[in-house]
């Protein structure tokens, strides 16, 4: 089974000590590819009613909106249009890779036995979770409530041809609102998500 197993030790050896707050990038990765593929799993949404309110045409196929939106966000930030595909959860191998001195991150690596035709640089994002959060603040003048839309995920960037890990880490986005959430909040958090995926890599412009 091709799971890039031989590449893991090599990749981790070079990635340890090159970490930022949320990611690890192989220092040998110097050049941006001419093209790249993005694989995403079907996102989890904590409150589906929010999708019905803000993106009613995507109530039953939110992954279609997300895949198009992440493509737009990544193209804006890399100046290259990616090919984005929605994959089943089982098409990703969750591999524990070192993340800090003692921690390990369950990192999504594309299963090359289950996904055919992958070449070049491949970004995998799985799992992807959208949640609404709130926080109350009490003061002498009364109570105020802050609201956020938050998205969190785990990602890897690999060379499918070399079967080598180029980067991996945590990706996230957050957008605050006072009263009602809007379509713009969803767009903002996906743009933030894209930013964290390519940050400090050759793909970043």
PDB file of C-alpha atoms in Angstrom:
ATOM      1  CA  UNK A   1       0.000   0.000   0.000  1.00  0.00           C
ATOM      2  CA  UNK A   2       1.434   3.358  -1.026  1.00  0.00           C
ATOM      3  CA  UNK A   3       1.122   5.650   1.989  1.00  0.00           C
ATOM      4  CA  UNK A   4       4.339   7.636   1.611  1.00  0.00           C
ATOM      5  CA  UNK A   5       5.644   5.643   4.570  1.00  0.00           C
ATOM      6  CA  UNK A   6       9.286   5.807   3.496  1.00  0.00           C
ATOM      7  CA  UNK A   7       9.011   9.550   3.089  1.00  0.00           C
ATOM      8  CA  UNK A   8       7.707  10.170   6.602  1.00  0.00           C
ATOM      9  CA  UNK A   9      10.994   9.663   8.407  1.00  0.00           C
ATOM     10  CA  UNK A  10      12.843  11.805   5.864  1.00  0.00           C
ATOM     11  CA  UNK A  11      10.269  14.559   6.028  1.00  0.00           C
ATOM     12  CA  UNK A  12      10.026  14.675   9.800  1.00  0.00           C
ATOM     13  CA  UNK A  13      13.810  14.680  10.119  1.00  0.00           C
ATOM     14  CA  UNK A  14      14.011  17.879   8.123  1.00  0.00           C
ATOM     15  CA  UNK A  15      10.832  19.475   9.444  1.00  0.00           C
ATOM     16  CA  UNK A  16      11.609  19.246  13.151  1.00  0.00           C
ATOM     17  CA  UNK A  17      12.963  22.566  14.340  1.00  0.00           C
ATOM     18  CA  UNK A  18      11.473  24.502  11.434  1.00  0.00           C
ATOM     19  CA  UNK A  19       8.078  25.058  12.990  1.00  0.00           C
ATOM     20  CA  UNK A  20       6.036  28.176  13.408  1.00  0.00           C
ATOM     21  CA  UNK A  21       3.045  28.465  15.680  1.00  0.00           C
ATOM     22  CA  UNK A  22       0.804  26.319  13.526  1.00  0.00           C
ATOM     23  CA  UNK A  23       2.856  24.637  10.828  1.00  0.00           C
ATOM     24  CA  UNK A  24       6.005  22.805   9.818  1.00  0.00           C
ATOM     25  CA  UNK A  25       7.606  23.476   6.433  1.00  0.00           C
ATOM     26  CA  UNK A  26      10.397  21.483   4.795  1.00  0.00           C
ATOM     27  CA  UNK A  27      13.298  23.960   4.333  1.00  0.00           C
ATOM     28  CA  UNK A  28      14.331  22.121   1.163  1.00  0.00           C
ATOM     29  CA  UNK A  29      11.097  23.174  -0.521  1.00  0.00           C
ATOM     30  CA  UNK A  30      12.241  26.308  -2.340  1.00  0.00           C
ATOM     31  CA  UNK A  31      10.120  26.755  -5.466  1.00  0.00           C
ATOM     32  CA  UNK A  32       6.398  27.155  -6.011  1.00  0.00           C
ATOM     33  CA  UNK A  33       4.855  24.650  -8.433  1.00  0.00           C
ATOM     34  CA  UNK A  34       3.266  25.750 -11.696  1.00  0.00           C
ATOM     35  CA  UNK A  35       0.041  24.056 -10.610  1.00  0.00           C
ATOM     36  CA  UNK A  36      -1.317  22.183  -7.611  1.00  0.00           C
ATOM     37  CA  UNK A  37      -4.255  20.093  -6.439  1.00  0.00           C
ATOM     38  CA  UNK A  38      -6.333  20.562  -3.302  1.00  0.00           C
ATOM     39  CA  UNK A  39      -8.167  17.651  -1.678  1.00  0.00           C
ATOM     40  CA  UNK A  40     -10.800  18.450   0.949  1.00  0.00           C
ATOM     41  CA  UNK A  41     -13.155  16.286   2.939  1.00  0.00           C
ATOM     42  CA  UNK A  42     -16.806  17.164   3.443  1.00  0.00           C
ATOM     43  CA  UNK A  43     -16.842  19.911   6.118  1.00  0.00           C
ATOM     44  CA  UNK A  44     -18.652  19.495   9.407  1.00  0.00           C
ATOM     45  CA  UNK A  45     -20.970  22.405  10.299  1.00  0.00           C
ATOM     46  CA  UNK A  46     -21.918  22.718  13.970  1.00  0.00           C
ATOM     47  CA  UNK A  47     -25.151  24.603  13.269  1.00  0.00           C
ATOM     48  CA  UNK A  48     -26.663  23.711   9.860  1.00  0.00           C
ATOM     49  CA  UNK A  49     -29.314  26.413  10.352  1.00  0.00           C
ATOM     50  CA  UNK A  50     -26.580  29.014   9.811  1.00  0.00           C
ATOM     51  CA  UNK A  51     -25.959  27.582   6.345  1.00  0.00           C
ATOM     52  CA  UNK A  52     -29.688  27.664   5.630  1.00  0.00           C
ATOM     53  CA  UNK A  53     -29.801  31.329   6.648  1.00  0.00           C
ATOM     54  CA  UNK A  54     -26.682  32.610   4.890  1.00  0.00           C
ATOM     55  CA  UNK A  55     -26.131  30.149   2.014  1.00  0.00           C
ATOM     56  CA  UNK A  56     -29.604  28.693   1.385  1.00  0.00           C
ATOM     57  CA  UNK A  57     -28.752  27.328  -2.038  1.00  0.00           C
ATOM     58  CA  UNK A  58     -26.049  25.141  -0.448  1.00  0.00           C
ATOM     59  CA  UNK A  59     -28.040  23.678   2.442  1.00  0.00           C
ATOM     60  CA  UNK A  60     -27.719  20.135   1.104  1.00  0.00           C
ATOM     61  CA  UNK A  61     -24.352  20.504  -0.638  1.00  0.00           C
ATOM     62  CA  UNK A  62     -22.242  22.798   1.533  1.00  0.00           C
ATOM     63  CA  UNK A  63     -19.083  21.059   0.323  1.00  0.00           C
ATOM     64  CA  UNK A  64     -19.759  22.446  -3.168  1.00  0.00           C
ATOM     65  CA  UNK A  65     -19.705  26.008  -1.828  1.00  0.00           C
ATOM     66  CA  UNK A  66     -16.642  25.324   0.302  1.00  0.00           C
ATOM     67  CA  UNK A  67     -14.604  23.760  -2.499  1.00  0.00           C
ATOM     68  CA  UNK A  68     -15.350  26.708  -4.796  1.00  0.00           C
ATOM     69  CA  UNK A  69     -14.603  29.241  -2.047  1.00  0.00           C
ATOM     70  CA  UNK A  70     -11.291  27.650  -0.999  1.00  0.00           C
ATOM     71  CA  UNK A  71     -10.280  27.582  -4.681  1.00  0.00           C
ATOM     72  CA  UNK A  72     -11.002  31.314  -4.970  1.00  0.00           C
ATOM     73  CA  UNK A  73      -9.139  32.126  -1.749  1.00  0.00           C
ATOM     74  CA  UNK A  74      -6.079  30.076  -2.679  1.00  0.00           C
ATOM     75  CA  UNK A  75      -5.951  31.475  -6.208  1.00  0.00           C
ATOM     76  CA  UNK A  76      -5.988  35.002  -4.773  1.00  0.00           C
ATOM     77  CA  UNK A  77      -3.128  34.214  -2.410  1.00  0.00           C
ATOM     78  CA  UNK A  78      -0.964  32.064  -4.714  1.00  0.00           C
ATOM     79  CA  UNK A  79      -1.777  33.650  -8.089  1.00  0.00           C
ATOM     80  CA  UNK A  80      -2.348  30.120  -9.384  1.00  0.00           C
ATOM     81  CA  UNK A  81      -5.757  28.481  -9.804  1.00  0.00           C
ATOM     82  CA  UNK A  82      -5.865  25.105  -8.044  1.00  0.00           C
ATOM     83  CA  UNK A  83      -7.818  22.022  -8.953  1.00  0.00           C
ATOM     84  CA  UNK A  84     -10.057  21.274  -5.936  1.00  0.00           C
ATOM     85  CA  UNK A  85     -11.652  17.886  -5.301  1.00  0.00           C
ATOM     86  CA  UNK A  86     -13.938  16.716  -2.497  1.00  0.00           C
ATOM     87  CA  UNK A  87     -12.812  13.321  -1.200  1.00  0.00           C
ATOM     88  CA  UNK A  88     -14.285  10.770   1.196  1.00  0.00           C
ATOM     89  CA  UNK A  89     -12.800  10.739   4.699  1.00  0.00           C
ATOM     90  CA  UNK A  90     -11.377   7.261   4.144  1.00  0.00           C
ATOM     91  CA  UNK A  91      -9.284   8.528   1.238  1.00  0.00           C
ATOM     92  CA  UNK A  92      -7.011  10.267   3.739  1.00  0.00           C
ATOM     93  CA  UNK A  93      -4.574   8.436   5.996  1.00  0.00           C
ATOM     94  CA  UNK A  94      -4.346  10.161   9.376  1.00  0.00           C
ATOM     95  CA  UNK A  95      -0.693   9.821  10.296  1.00  0.00           C
ATOM     96  CA  UNK A  96       0.751  10.993  13.653  1.00  0.00           C
ATOM     97  CA  UNK A  97       3.593  13.360  12.799  1.00  0.00           C
ATOM     98  CA  UNK A  98       5.732  15.171  15.330  1.00  0.00           C
ATOM     99  CA  UNK A  99       4.391  18.609  16.182  1.00  0.00           C
ATOM    100  CA  UNK A 100       6.409  20.268  18.911  1.00  0.00           C
ATOM    101  CA  UNK A 101       8.712  18.696  21.481  1.00  0.00           C
ATOM    102  CA  UNK A 102       6.342  16.002  22.691  1.00  0.00           C
ATOM    103  CA  UNK A 103       3.120  16.390  20.694  1.00  0.00           C
ATOM    104  CA  UNK A 104       1.989  14.570  17.568  1.00  0.00           C
ATOM    105  CA  UNK A 105      -0.513  15.810  15.004  1.00  0.00           C
ATOM    106  CA  UNK A 106      -2.902  13.445  13.222  1.00  0.00           C
ATOM    107  CA  UNK A 107      -2.022  14.632   9.735  1.00  0.00           C
ATOM    108  CA  UNK A 108      -4.098  13.893   6.592  1.00  0.00           C
ATOM    109  CA  UNK A 109      -2.008  12.242   3.896  1.00  0.00           C
ATOM    110  CA  UNK A 110      -3.704  11.295   0.601  1.00  0.00           C
ATOM    111  CA  UNK A 111      -4.064   7.550   0.147  1.00  0.00           C
ATOM    112  CA  UNK A 112      -2.494   6.992  -3.254  1.00  0.00           C
ATOM    113  CA  UNK A 113      -4.101   3.554  -3.502  1.00  0.00           C
ATOM    114  CA  UNK A 114      -7.583   5.056  -3.282  1.00  0.00           C
ATOM    115  CA  UNK A 115      -7.052   8.318  -5.193  1.00  0.00           C
ATOM    116  CA  UNK A 116      -5.751   7.808  -8.699  1.00  0.00           C
ATOM    117  CA  UNK A 117      -4.088  10.315 -10.966  1.00  0.00           C
ATOM    118  CA  UNK A 118      -2.442  12.525  -8.335  1.00  0.00           C
ATOM    119  CA  UNK A 119       0.679  14.330  -9.525  1.00  0.00           C
ATOM    120  CA  UNK A 120       2.785  17.236  -8.388  1.00  0.00           C
ATOM    121  CA  UNK A 121       2.020  19.229  -5.259  1.00  0.00           C
ATOM    122  CA  UNK A 122      -1.121  18.178  -3.384  1.00  0.00           C
ATOM    123  CA  UNK A 123      -2.727  20.005  -0.461  1.00  0.00           C
ATOM    124  CA  UNK A 124      -4.986  17.865   1.753  1.00  0.00           C
ATOM    125  CA  UNK A 125      -7.326  19.444   4.318  1.00  0.00           C
ATOM    126  CA  UNK A 126      -9.145  17.065   6.682  1.00  0.00           C
ATOM    127  CA  UNK A 127     -11.042  17.245   8.945  1.00  0.00           C
ATOM    128  CA  UNK A 128     -12.705  20.658   8.460  1.00  0.00           C
ATOM    129  CA  UNK A 129     -15.032  21.966  11.164  1.00  0.00           C
ATOM    130  CA  UNK A 130     -17.164  25.126  11.191  1.00  0.00           C
ATOM    131  CA  UNK A 131     -18.541  26.231  14.561  1.00  0.00           C
ATOM    132  CA  UNK A 132     -20.198  29.271  16.087  1.00  0.00           C
ATOM    133  CA  UNK A 133     -18.775  30.566  19.373  1.00  0.00           C
ATOM    134  CA  UNK A 134     -19.972  33.223  21.785  1.00  0.00           C
ATOM    135  CA  UNK A 135     -18.686  34.980  24.886  1.00  0.00           C
ATOM    136  CA  UNK A 136     -20.582  37.131  27.376  1.00  0.00           C
ATOM    137  CA  UNK A 137     -19.081  40.192  29.061  1.00  0.00           C
ATOM    138  CA  UNK A 138     -20.694  41.587  32.206  1.00  0.00           C
ATOM    139  CA  UNK A 139     -20.101  45.151  33.330  1.00  0.00           C
ATOM    140  CA  UNK A 140     -21.779  47.877  35.363  1.00  0.00           C
ATOM    141  CA  UNK A 141     -23.537  49.092  32.231  1.00  0.00           C
ATOM    142  CA  UNK A 142     -24.933  45.674  31.349  1.00  0.00           C
ATOM    143  CA  UNK A 143     -24.077  42.518  29.417  1.00  0.00           C
ATOM    144  CA  UNK A 144     -22.641  42.378  25.938  1.00  0.00           C
ATOM    145  CA  UNK A 145     -22.196  39.293  23.801  1.00  0.00           C
ATOM    146  CA  UNK A 146     -19.481  38.695  21.210  1.00  0.00           C
ATOM    147  CA  UNK A 147     -20.052  36.105  18.473  1.00  0.00           C
ATOM    148  CA  UNK A 148     -17.584  34.380  16.152  1.00  0.00           C
ATOM    149  CA  UNK A 149     -17.704  31.993  13.245  1.00  0.00           C
ATOM    150  CA  UNK A 150     -14.679  29.719  13.508  1.00  0.00           C
ATOM    151  CA  UNK A 151     -13.248  27.107  11.156  1.00  0.00           C
ATOM    152  CA  UNK A 152     -10.505  24.670  12.109  1.00  0.00           C
ATOM    153  CA  UNK A 153      -8.707  21.998  10.136  1.00  0.00           C
ATOM    154  CA  UNK A 154      -5.562  19.955   9.740  1.00  0.00           C
ATOM    155  CA  UNK A 155      -3.594  19.904   6.509  1.00  0.00           C
ATOM    156  CA  UNK A 156      -0.609  18.547   4.663  1.00  0.00           C
ATOM    157  CA  UNK A 157       1.214  19.571   1.512  1.00  0.00           C
ATOM    158  CA  UNK A 158       2.977  16.720  -0.267  1.00  0.00           C
ATOM    159  CA  UNK A 159       4.783  15.957  -3.484  1.00  0.00           C
ATOM    160  CA  UNK A 160       2.796  13.053  -4.929  1.00  0.00           C
ATOM    161  CA  UNK A 161       5.526  12.307  -7.474  1.00  0.00           C
ATOM    162  CA  UNK A 162       8.350  12.184  -4.924  1.00  0.00           C
ATOM    163  CA  UNK A 163       6.084  10.804  -2.159  1.00  0.00           C
ATOM    164  CA  UNK A 164       7.499  13.426   0.178  1.00  0.00           C
ATOM    165  CA  UNK A 165       5.880  15.687   2.767  1.00  0.00           C
ATOM    166  CA  UNK A 166       6.544  19.363   2.119  1.00  0.00           C
ATOM    167  CA  UNK A 167       4.521  20.914   4.972  1.00  0.00           C
ATOM    168  CA  UNK A 168       1.813  20.130   7.496  1.00  0.00           C
ATOM    169  CA  UNK A 169       0.015  21.737  10.389  1.00  0.00           C
ATOM    170  CA  UNK A 170      -3.159  23.349  11.668  1.00  0.00           C
ATOM    171  CA  UNK A 171      -5.286  25.736   9.625  1.00  0.00           C
ATOM    172  CA  UNK A 172      -7.996  28.025  10.904  1.00  0.00           C
ATOM    173  CA  UNK A 173     -10.076  31.143  10.381  1.00  0.00           C
ATOM    174  CA  UNK A 174     -12.241  33.381  12.534  1.00  0.00           C
ATOM    175  CA  UNK A 175     -14.756  36.148  11.854  1.00  0.00           C
ATOM    176  CA  UNK A 176     -16.539  38.191  14.529  1.00  0.00           C
ATOM    177  CA  UNK A 177     -20.066  39.578  14.385  1.00  0.00           C
ATOM    178  CA  UNK A 178     -22.374  41.313  16.840  1.00  0.00           C
ATOM    179  CA  UNK A 179     -25.858  40.245  15.846  1.00  0.00           C
ATOM    180  CA  UNK A 180     -26.488  38.147  12.746  1.00  0.00           C
ATOM    181  CA  UNK A 181     -23.944  36.189  10.760  1.00  0.00           C
ATOM    182  CA  UNK A 182     -23.739  36.876   7.019  1.00  0.00           C
ATOM    183  CA  UNK A 183     -22.320  35.269   3.902  1.00  0.00           C
ATOM    184  CA  UNK A 184     -19.331  37.556   4.292  1.00  0.00           C
ATOM    185  CA  UNK A 185     -18.374  35.848   7.570  1.00  0.00           C
ATOM    186  CA  UNK A 186     -18.221  32.473   5.819  1.00  0.00           C
ATOM    187  CA  UNK A 187     -16.071  33.966   3.063  1.00  0.00           C
ATOM    188  CA  UNK A 188     -13.760  35.623   5.609  1.00  0.00           C
ATOM    189  CA  UNK A 189     -13.027  32.449   7.553  1.00  0.00           C
ATOM    190  CA  UNK A 190     -12.284  30.449   4.392  1.00  0.00           C
ATOM    191  CA  UNK A 191      -9.903  33.179   3.253  1.00  0.00           C
ATOM    192  CA  UNK A 192      -8.156  32.987   6.644  1.00  0.00           C
ATOM    193  CA  UNK A 193      -8.015  29.205   6.324  1.00  0.00           C
ATOM    194  CA  UNK A 194      -6.314  29.464   2.936  1.00  0.00           C
ATOM    195  CA  UNK A 195      -3.834  31.976   4.346  1.00  0.00           C
ATOM    196  CA  UNK A 196      -2.727  29.662   7.141  1.00  0.00           C
ATOM    197  CA  UNK A 197      -2.327  26.678   4.793  1.00  0.00           C
ATOM    198  CA  UNK A 198       0.195  28.386   2.505  1.00  0.00           C
ATOM    199  CA  UNK A 199       1.845  30.690   5.036  1.00  0.00           C
ATOM    200  CA  UNK A 200       5.663  30.497   5.005  1.00  0.00           C
ATOM    201  CA  UNK A 201       5.666  28.180   1.963  1.00  0.00           C
ATOM    202  CA  UNK A 202       6.817  28.894  -1.594  1.00  0.00           C
ATOM    203  CA  UNK A 203       3.141  29.097  -2.587  1.00  0.00           C
ATOM    204  CA  UNK A 204       2.647  32.290  -0.577  1.00  0.00           C
ATOM    205  CA  UNK A 205       2.696  35.539  -2.563  1.00  0.00           C
TER     206      UNK A 205
END
